């Protein structure tokens, strides 16, 4: 692991390292006449320490891109990389380890374990990793400090011993965000993380993702339909019909909305 820490990224005068990227990504579901070309030659990189939003109409391939970039699904052709690792070069076991150790996930449905407390849910990835021999180079005390800092970032210190059912939706999603970052992953992928939240809780979770990127120098890739959500990102990439059609730096909700309108097909 050389230039993948955000500190070195910030001080580097050369190219920013990428946390994740896909090159010429094609994904076809099914075969023949019924085949769907969900990704049609997408190349995109997600730089270290950046918050990127993926937008586009329903069915444009956003979730497919995220799943293939994160190693949850495989490409039909092209390559997907986490850091310097090309995912198709890994066998199933190595891919599972990579997902566990280097990638975090936040989904629309919070996916917390109902019988575990907030604290136990947050440390679950580390506990699972520990029971399988731990991860080289990341000591227990370092983990403890990191988790402690995360709990403050997500503002859950007074809820640590509650169960998910005793929390609001927004609080549950904050737990899911803390869990996604617990293993200090290279990149956190979030698919519509605010899709089940009211606008206020959604704002909290988005603010939190932004702070996690800026304060802890992590990388976040978020799929969203919502221009207000996308405005929290450093950059928006736009998909249409399985292709990358635009990128926007320093997005605002209004600018994103204008760009989205261009996709609308009059019916
Ligand atoms: N498992 C699958 N089998 C067959 N087709 C699929 C599968 N998953 C997705 N597709 C198709 O691939 C295309 C892209 O789907 P994807 O879920 O990536 O879109 P999306 O941009 O995430 O849409 P949404 O905004 O509605 O979530 C769609 O036409 C979809 O029907
Ligand atoms: Mg989707």
PDB file of N, CA and C and ligand atoms in Angstrom, residues 29-30 36-39 56-65 73 191-192 223 225 239, ligand 1:
ATOM      1  N   UNK A  29     -27.071  -8.306 -18.968  1.00  0.00           N
ATOM      2  CA  UNK A  29     -27.883  -9.273 -18.227  1.00  0.00           C
ATOM      3  C   UNK A  29     -28.650 -10.113 -19.239  1.00  0.00           C
ATOM      4  N   UNK A  30     -28.619 -11.427 -19.106  1.00  0.00           N
ATOM      5  CA  UNK A  30     -29.342 -12.300 -20.021  1.00  0.00           C
ATOM      6  C   UNK A  30     -28.586 -12.424 -21.343  1.00  0.00           C
ATOM      7  N   UNK A  36     -30.082  -7.460 -21.735  1.00  0.00           N
ATOM      8  CA  UNK A  36     -30.126  -6.029 -21.407  1.00  0.00           C
ATOM      9  C   UNK A  36     -28.699  -5.548 -21.199  1.00  0.00           C
ATOM     10  N   UNK A  37     -28.312  -4.519 -21.969  1.00  0.00           N
ATOM     11  CA  UNK A  37     -26.970  -3.947 -21.846  1.00  0.00           C
ATOM     12  C   UNK A  37     -27.015  -2.855 -20.779  1.00  0.00           C
ATOM     13  N   UNK A  38     -26.840  -3.262 -19.535  1.00  0.00           N
ATOM     14  CA  UNK A  38     -26.991  -2.318 -18.413  1.00  0.00           C
ATOM     15  C   UNK A  38     -25.834  -1.331 -18.355  1.00  0.00           C
ATOM     16  N   UNK A  39     -24.624  -1.772 -18.710  1.00  0.00           N
ATOM     17  CA  UNK A  39     -23.472  -0.872 -18.844  1.00  0.00           C
ATOM     18  C   UNK A  39     -22.915  -1.063 -20.239  1.00  0.00           C
ATOM     19  N   UNK A  56     -28.583   9.590 -12.687  1.00  0.00           N
ATOM     20  CA  UNK A  56     -29.081   9.216 -14.005  1.00  0.00           C
ATOM     21  C   UNK A  56     -30.488   8.673 -13.858  1.00  0.00           C
ATOM     22  N   UNK A  57     -31.216   8.588 -14.973  1.00  0.00           N
ATOM     23  CA  UNK A  57     -32.604   8.116 -14.887  1.00  0.00           C
ATOM     24  C   UNK A  57     -32.682   6.682 -14.382  1.00  0.00           C
ATOM     25  N   UNK A  58     -33.883   6.281 -13.964  1.00  0.00           N
ATOM     26  CA  UNK A  58     -34.107   4.907 -13.531  1.00  0.00           C
ATOM     27  C   UNK A  58     -33.744   3.963 -14.680  1.00  0.00           C
ATOM     28  N   UNK A  59     -32.996   2.924 -14.366  1.00  0.00           N
ATOM     29  CA  UNK A  59     -32.613   1.947 -15.375  1.00  0.00           C
ATOM     30  C   UNK A  59     -31.365   2.333 -16.157  1.00  0.00           C
ATOM     31  N   UNK A  60     -30.709   3.459 -15.793  1.00  0.00           N
ATOM     32  CA  UNK A  60     -29.536   3.900 -16.559  1.00  0.00           C
ATOM     33  C   UNK A  60     -28.274   3.119 -16.211  1.00  0.00           C
ATOM     34  N   UNK A  61     -28.327   2.298 -15.158  1.00  0.00           N
ATOM     35  CA  UNK A  61     -27.174   1.450 -14.830  1.00  0.00           C
ATOM     36  C   UNK A  61     -26.422   1.855 -13.578  1.00  0.00           C
ATOM     37  N   UNK A  62     -27.002   2.744 -12.778  1.00  0.00           N
ATOM     38  CA  UNK A  62     -26.300   3.252 -11.595  1.00  0.00           C
ATOM     39  C   UNK A  62     -25.965   2.134 -10.607  1.00  0.00           C
ATOM     40  N   UNK A  63     -26.989   1.341 -10.248  1.00  0.00           N
ATOM     41  CA  UNK A  63     -26.746   0.272  -9.275  1.00  0.00           C
ATOM     42  C   UNK A  63     -25.805  -0.777  -9.862  1.00  0.00           C
ATOM     43  N   UNK A  64     -25.980  -1.061 -11.142  1.00  0.00           N
ATOM     44  CA  UNK A  64     -25.105  -2.043 -11.793  1.00  0.00           C
ATOM     45  C   UNK A  64     -23.651  -1.574 -11.730  1.00  0.00           C
ATOM     46  N   UNK A  65     -23.437  -0.297 -12.040  1.00  0.00           N
ATOM     47  CA  UNK A  65     -22.073   0.243 -11.988  1.00  0.00           C
ATOM     48  C   UNK A  65     -21.505   0.106 -10.579  1.00  0.00           C
ATOM     49  N   UNK A  73     -20.763  -7.841  -8.120  1.00  0.00           N
ATOM     50  CA  UNK A  73     -21.204  -8.472  -9.359  1.00  0.00           C
ATOM     51  C   UNK A  73     -20.018  -8.386 -10.332  1.00  0.00           C
ATOM     52  N   UNK A 191     -25.793   3.017  -1.989  1.00  0.00           N
ATOM     53  CA  UNK A 191     -26.836   3.014  -3.031  1.00  0.00           C
ATOM     54  C   UNK A 191     -28.114   3.607  -2.452  1.00  0.00           C
ATOM     55  N   UNK A 192     -28.438   4.811  -2.861  1.00  0.00           N
ATOM     56  CA  UNK A 192     -29.621   5.531  -2.373  1.00  0.00           C
ATOM     57  C   UNK A 192     -29.696   5.524  -0.842  1.00  0.00           C
ATOM     58  N   UNK A 223     -24.854   6.457  -5.042  1.00  0.00           N
ATOM     59  CA  UNK A 223     -25.896   6.516  -6.069  1.00  0.00           C
ATOM     60  C   UNK A 223     -27.087   7.263  -5.487  1.00  0.00           C
ATOM     61  N   UNK A 225     -30.955   9.598  -6.619  1.00  0.00           N
ATOM     62  CA  UNK A 225     -31.884  10.228  -7.565  1.00  0.00           C
ATOM     63  C   UNK A 225     -32.052  11.710  -7.266  1.00  0.00           C
ATOM     64  N   UNK A 239     -25.064   9.068 -15.680  1.00  0.00           N
ATOM     65  CA  UNK A 239     -25.230   7.938 -16.586  1.00  0.00           C
ATOM     66  C   UNK A 239     -26.540   8.100 -17.339  1.00  0.00           C
TER      67      UNK A 239
HETATM   68  N1  LIG B   1     -30.349  -8.892 -12.332  1.00  0.00           N
HETATM   69  C1  LIG B   1     -30.797  -8.334 -13.450  1.00  0.00           C
HETATM   70  N2  LIG B   1     -31.284  -9.086 -14.467  1.00  0.00           N
HETATM   71  C2  LIG B   1     -31.699  -8.519 -15.613  1.00  0.00           C
HETATM   72  N3  LIG B   1     -31.695  -7.208 -15.845  1.00  0.00           N
HETATM   73  C3  LIG B   1     -31.238  -6.407 -14.876  1.00  0.00           C
HETATM   74  C4  LIG B   1     -30.768  -6.920 -13.632  1.00  0.00           C
HETATM   75  N4  LIG B   1     -30.362  -5.871 -12.861  1.00  0.00           N
HETATM   76  C5  LIG B   1     -30.580  -4.771 -13.588  1.00  0.00           C
HETATM   77  N5  LIG B   1     -31.090  -5.085 -14.803  1.00  0.00           N
HETATM   78  C6  LIG B   1     -31.429  -4.133 -15.885  1.00  0.00           C
HETATM   79  O1  LIG B   1     -30.278  -3.355 -16.151  1.00  0.00           O
HETATM   80  C7  LIG B   1     -30.621  -1.988 -16.370  1.00  0.00           C
HETATM   81  C8  LIG B   1     -29.880  -1.114 -15.360  1.00  0.00           C
HETATM   82  O2  LIG B   1     -30.375  -1.419 -14.045  1.00  0.00           O
HETATM   83  P1  LIG B   1     -29.860  -0.689 -12.728  1.00  0.00           P
HETATM   84  O3  LIG B   1     -30.506  -1.383 -11.583  1.00  0.00           O
HETATM   85  O4  LIG B   1     -28.382  -0.624 -12.760  1.00  0.00           O
HETATM   86  O5  LIG B   1     -30.459   0.773 -12.940  1.00  0.00           O
HETATM   87  P2  LIG B   1     -30.477   2.009 -11.942  1.00  0.00           P
HETATM   88  O6  LIG B   1     -29.899   3.164 -12.693  1.00  0.00           O
HETATM   89  O7  LIG B   1     -29.859   1.638 -10.644  1.00  0.00           O
HETATM   90  O8  LIG B   1     -32.041   2.262 -11.775  1.00  0.00           O
HETATM   91  P3  LIG B   1     -32.877   2.776 -10.494  1.00  0.00           P
HETATM   92  O9  LIG B   1     -32.659   4.252 -10.461  1.00  0.00           O
HETATM   93  O10 LIG B   1     -34.298   2.448 -10.874  1.00  0.00           O
HETATM   94  O11 LIG B   1     -32.403   2.058  -9.281  1.00  0.00           O
HETATM   95  C9  LIG B   1     -32.139  -1.926 -16.290  1.00  0.00           C
HETATM   96  O12 LIG B   1     -32.654  -2.010 -17.598  1.00  0.00           O
HETATM   97  C10 LIG B   1     -32.485  -3.144 -15.467  1.00  0.00           C
HETATM   98  O13 LIG B   1     -33.770  -3.602 -15.794  1.00  0.00           O
END
